[in-house]
Structures are given as structure tokens and as C-alpha cells.
């Protein structure tokens, strides 16, 4: 419930301050260790984000637009995290939930910052 509210507030904030008005969907990303020794944490992150997205969409979406979740695997590795962040940015996400490991989160945050994408971790 708390994650859903945080996700909702983040999506609303980003949407209000720069989402593409012509987009049919609001794209958000979840980035974490979907494989490897920390995959359990990544799975939980993805499930929580998916529940938040389902709640948002059931309530009519964000500003009348449906929310779509895009998941990427960073393996808790800095190089893979940067590649995952670049993929999310190129896909057009406006908000990212993740990364789980600080070794992945810190370098990925530089990619998001340069692209103007909000990240919460």
C-alpha cells in the first residue's frame, strides 16, 4: 500500500512536470537484480511495482493515460546497470523504481540524471 502511494506520487509528479502529453501510455521502469544471487530482491521489487501499476490503471491511470511497466535486469553490476538505465531512457520511461544495489544504483543514477528521469531507490 505504501509502495503504491509512493509510486503514484512519483508518477504524478513526473507526469505533471514533463511527461509527453501526446503519449498514449505513461512508461515507468523497474530496475534491479532479476537474475543472480540477489534475484529474490529484484523479483520483489518487480512485484511491488506491478501491484502499484495495476492499482493506478484500475483507478483510471495517470491523467487519463494507462501506465506500463518496463523491467530491466542490472544483476547488481555497475556496467549492466548503466546498460539497463540507457535502455529504459531510450524506451522513454519518465520514472524508475530501482536499483537495489548501490554499486548499480549510483552509476545508473548518472544516466537518469542526464536524461531528466526521476529515480527512486
PDB file of C-alpha atoms in Angstrom:
ATOM      1  CA  UNK A   1       0.000   0.000   0.000  1.00  0.00           C
ATOM      2  CA  UNK A   2       2.777   2.410   0.927  1.00  0.00           C
ATOM      3  CA  UNK A   3       4.715   1.478  -2.214  1.00  0.00           C
ATOM      4  CA  UNK A   4       1.614   2.048  -4.317  1.00  0.00           C
ATOM      5  CA  UNK A   5       1.168   5.503  -2.840  1.00  0.00           C
ATOM      6  CA  UNK A   6       4.841   6.379  -3.337  1.00  0.00           C
ATOM      7  CA  UNK A   7       4.729   5.090  -6.892  1.00  0.00           C
ATOM      8  CA  UNK A   8       1.557   7.051  -7.570  1.00  0.00           C
ATOM      9  CA  UNK A   9       3.041  10.276  -6.151  1.00  0.00           C
ATOM     10  CA  UNK A  10       6.200   9.842  -8.189  1.00  0.00           C
ATOM     11  CA  UNK A  11       4.344   9.176 -11.414  1.00  0.00           C
ATOM     12  CA  UNK A  12       2.018  12.132 -10.850  1.00  0.00           C
ATOM     13  CA  UNK A  13       4.965  14.426 -10.108  1.00  0.00           C
ATOM     14  CA  UNK A  14       6.885  13.383 -13.184  1.00  0.00           C
ATOM     15  CA  UNK A  15       3.801  13.494 -15.373  1.00  0.00           C
ATOM     16  CA  UNK A  16       2.920  16.971 -14.206  1.00  0.00           C
ATOM     17  CA  UNK A  17       6.430  18.270 -14.847  1.00  0.00           C
ATOM     18  CA  UNK A  18       7.349  16.975 -18.239  1.00  0.00           C
ATOM     19  CA  UNK A  19       5.626  13.870 -19.474  1.00  0.00           C
ATOM     20  CA  UNK A  20       4.892  13.749 -23.153  1.00  0.00           C
ATOM     21  CA  UNK A  21       1.277  14.861 -23.461  1.00  0.00           C
ATOM     22  CA  UNK A  22       0.792  13.020 -26.748  1.00  0.00           C
ATOM     23  CA  UNK A  23       1.861   9.648 -25.318  1.00  0.00           C
ATOM     24  CA  UNK A  24      -0.872   7.033 -25.081  1.00  0.00           C
ATOM     25  CA  UNK A  25       0.816   5.436 -22.070  1.00  0.00           C
ATOM     26  CA  UNK A  26       2.970   6.551 -19.179  1.00  0.00           C
ATOM     27  CA  UNK A  27       6.082   4.372 -19.142  1.00  0.00           C
ATOM     28  CA  UNK A  28       7.851   3.627 -15.881  1.00  0.00           C
ATOM     29  CA  UNK A  29      10.761   1.322 -15.288  1.00  0.00           C
ATOM     30  CA  UNK A  30      11.776  -1.066 -12.577  1.00  0.00           C
ATOM     31  CA  UNK A  31      15.456  -1.954 -12.451  1.00  0.00           C
ATOM     32  CA  UNK A  32      17.070  -4.487 -10.202  1.00  0.00           C
ATOM     33  CA  UNK A  33      18.742  -7.863  -9.941  1.00  0.00           C
ATOM     34  CA  UNK A  34      16.296 -10.073 -11.803  1.00  0.00           C
ATOM     35  CA  UNK A  35      18.953 -12.787 -12.104  1.00  0.00           C
ATOM     36  CA  UNK A  36      21.893 -13.828  -9.994  1.00  0.00           C
ATOM     37  CA  UNK A  37      22.321 -14.175  -6.236  1.00  0.00           C
ATOM     38  CA  UNK A  38      20.091 -11.163  -5.445  1.00  0.00           C
ATOM     39  CA  UNK A  39      17.275 -12.130  -7.820  1.00  0.00           C
ATOM     40  CA  UNK A  40      14.824 -12.602  -4.944  1.00  0.00           C
ATOM     41  CA  UNK A  41      15.059  -8.870  -4.186  1.00  0.00           C
ATOM     42  CA  UNK A  42      14.585  -7.964  -7.822  1.00  0.00           C
ATOM     43  CA  UNK A  43      11.535 -10.196  -8.039  1.00  0.00           C
ATOM     44  CA  UNK A  44      10.011  -8.468  -5.015  1.00  0.00           C
ATOM     45  CA  UNK A  45      10.732  -5.040  -6.498  1.00  0.00           C
ATOM     46  CA  UNK A  46       9.052  -6.030  -9.747  1.00  0.00           C
ATOM     47  CA  UNK A  47       6.020  -7.478  -7.952  1.00  0.00           C
ATOM     48  CA  UNK A  48       5.599  -4.339  -5.841  1.00  0.00           C
ATOM     49  CA  UNK A  49       5.866  -2.060  -8.860  1.00  0.00           C
ATOM     50  CA  UNK A  50       3.436  -4.250 -10.818  1.00  0.00           C
ATOM     51  CA  UNK A  51       0.898  -4.029  -7.993  1.00  0.00           C
ATOM     52  CA  UNK A  52       1.265  -0.250  -7.945  1.00  0.00           C
ATOM     53  CA  UNK A  53       0.779  -0.056 -11.703  1.00  0.00           C
ATOM     54  CA  UNK A  54      -2.281  -2.304 -11.501  1.00  0.00           C
ATOM     55  CA  UNK A  55      -3.773  -0.056  -8.814  1.00  0.00           C
ATOM     56  CA  UNK A  56      -3.079   3.066 -10.873  1.00  0.00           C
ATOM     57  CA  UNK A  57      -4.572   1.602 -14.031  1.00  0.00           C
ATOM     58  CA  UNK A  58      -7.633   0.300 -12.171  1.00  0.00           C
ATOM     59  CA  UNK A  59      -8.223   3.857 -10.949  1.00  0.00           C
ATOM     60  CA  UNK A  60      -8.090   5.252 -14.485  1.00  0.00           C
ATOM     61  CA  UNK A  61      -4.339   5.638 -14.950  1.00  0.00           C
ATOM     62  CA  UNK A  62      -2.457   8.902 -14.667  1.00  0.00           C
ATOM     63  CA  UNK A  63      -4.165  11.919 -16.182  1.00  0.00           C
ATOM     64  CA  UNK A  64      -6.285   9.521 -18.229  1.00  0.00           C
ATOM     65  CA  UNK A  65      -3.308   7.560 -19.560  1.00  0.00           C
ATOM     66  CA  UNK A  66      -2.571   3.932 -18.703  1.00  0.00           C
ATOM     67  CA  UNK A  67       0.734   3.140 -17.002  1.00  0.00           C
ATOM     68  CA  UNK A  68       3.026   0.494 -18.457  1.00  0.00           C
ATOM     69  CA  UNK A  69       5.878  -1.115 -16.540  1.00  0.00           C
ATOM     70  CA  UNK A  70       9.176  -1.968 -18.216  1.00  0.00           C
ATOM     71  CA  UNK A  71      11.517  -4.257 -16.250  1.00  0.00           C
ATOM     72  CA  UNK A  72      15.281  -4.495 -16.736  1.00  0.00           C
ATOM     73  CA  UNK A  73      17.925  -6.675 -15.090  1.00  0.00           C
ATOM     74  CA  UNK A  74      21.017  -4.997 -13.664  1.00  0.00           C
ATOM     75  CA  UNK A  75      22.429  -8.113 -11.923  1.00  0.00           C
ATOM     76  CA  UNK A  76      23.635  -5.724  -9.159  1.00  0.00           C
ATOM     77  CA  UNK A  77      26.515  -4.905 -11.502  1.00  0.00           C
ATOM     78  CA  UNK A  78      27.591  -1.361 -12.385  1.00  0.00           C
ATOM     79  CA  UNK A  79      28.156  -1.993 -16.100  1.00  0.00           C
ATOM     80  CA  UNK A  80      24.888  -3.867 -16.538  1.00  0.00           C
ATOM     81  CA  UNK A  81      23.088  -1.179 -14.533  1.00  0.00           C
ATOM     82  CA  UNK A  82      24.304   1.553 -16.873  1.00  0.00           C
ATOM     83  CA  UNK A  83      23.213  -0.501 -19.887  1.00  0.00           C
ATOM     84  CA  UNK A  84      19.823  -1.128 -18.258  1.00  0.00           C
ATOM     85  CA  UNK A  85      19.433   2.581 -17.472  1.00  0.00           C
ATOM     86  CA  UNK A  86      20.255   3.512 -21.061  1.00  0.00           C
ATOM     87  CA  UNK A  87      17.634   1.031 -22.290  1.00  0.00           C
ATOM     88  CA  UNK A  88      14.968   2.496 -20.015  1.00  0.00           C
ATOM     89  CA  UNK A  89      15.832   6.031 -21.109  1.00  0.00           C
ATOM     90  CA  UNK A  90      15.744   5.040 -24.786  1.00  0.00           C
ATOM     91  CA  UNK A  91      12.378   3.334 -24.214  1.00  0.00           C
ATOM     92  CA  UNK A  92      11.036   6.663 -22.952  1.00  0.00           C
ATOM     93  CA  UNK A  93      10.385   5.987 -19.269  1.00  0.00           C
ATOM     94  CA  UNK A  94       9.686   9.024 -17.129  1.00  0.00           C
ATOM     95  CA  UNK A  95      10.171   7.358 -13.740  1.00  0.00           C
ATOM     96  CA  UNK A  96      12.329   4.465 -12.463  1.00  0.00           C
ATOM     97  CA  UNK A  97      11.928   2.314  -9.370  1.00  0.00           C
ATOM     98  CA  UNK A  98      15.327   0.870  -8.501  1.00  0.00           C
ATOM     99  CA  UNK A  99      18.145  -0.125  -8.494  1.00  0.00           C
ATOM    100  CA  UNK A 100      18.596  -2.406  -5.472  1.00  0.00           C
ATOM    101  CA  UNK A 101      22.393  -2.485  -5.023  1.00  0.00           C
ATOM    102  CA  UNK A 102      24.300   0.756  -4.502  1.00  0.00           C
ATOM    103  CA  UNK A 103      27.025  -0.487  -6.872  1.00  0.00           C
ATOM    104  CA  UNK A 104      24.353  -0.494  -9.584  1.00  0.00           C
ATOM    105  CA  UNK A 105      22.242   2.414  -8.365  1.00  0.00           C
ATOM    106  CA  UNK A 106      24.960   5.069  -8.263  1.00  0.00           C
ATOM    107  CA  UNK A 107      26.271   4.721 -11.847  1.00  0.00           C
ATOM    108  CA  UNK A 108      22.741   4.260 -13.225  1.00  0.00           C
ATOM    109  CA  UNK A 109      21.596   7.438 -11.467  1.00  0.00           C
ATOM    110  CA  UNK A 110      24.006   9.437 -13.609  1.00  0.00           C
ATOM    111  CA  UNK A 111      22.268   8.182 -16.765  1.00  0.00           C
ATOM    112  CA  UNK A 112      18.841   9.082 -15.380  1.00  0.00           C
ATOM    113  CA  UNK A 113      20.018  12.487 -14.208  1.00  0.00           C
ATOM    114  CA  UNK A 114      21.423  13.350 -17.620  1.00  0.00           C
ATOM    115  CA  UNK A 115      18.114  12.339 -19.240  1.00  0.00           C
ATOM    116  CA  UNK A 116      15.908  14.109 -16.691  1.00  0.00           C
ATOM    117  CA  UNK A 117      14.318  10.859 -15.498  1.00  0.00           C
ATOM    118  CA  UNK A 118      13.225  10.625 -11.875  1.00  0.00           C
ATOM    119  CA  UNK A 119      14.643   7.637  -9.986  1.00  0.00           C
ATOM    120  CA  UNK A 120      13.592   6.403  -6.568  1.00  0.00           C
ATOM    121  CA  UNK A 121      15.551   3.696  -4.831  1.00  0.00           C
TER     122      UNK A 121
END
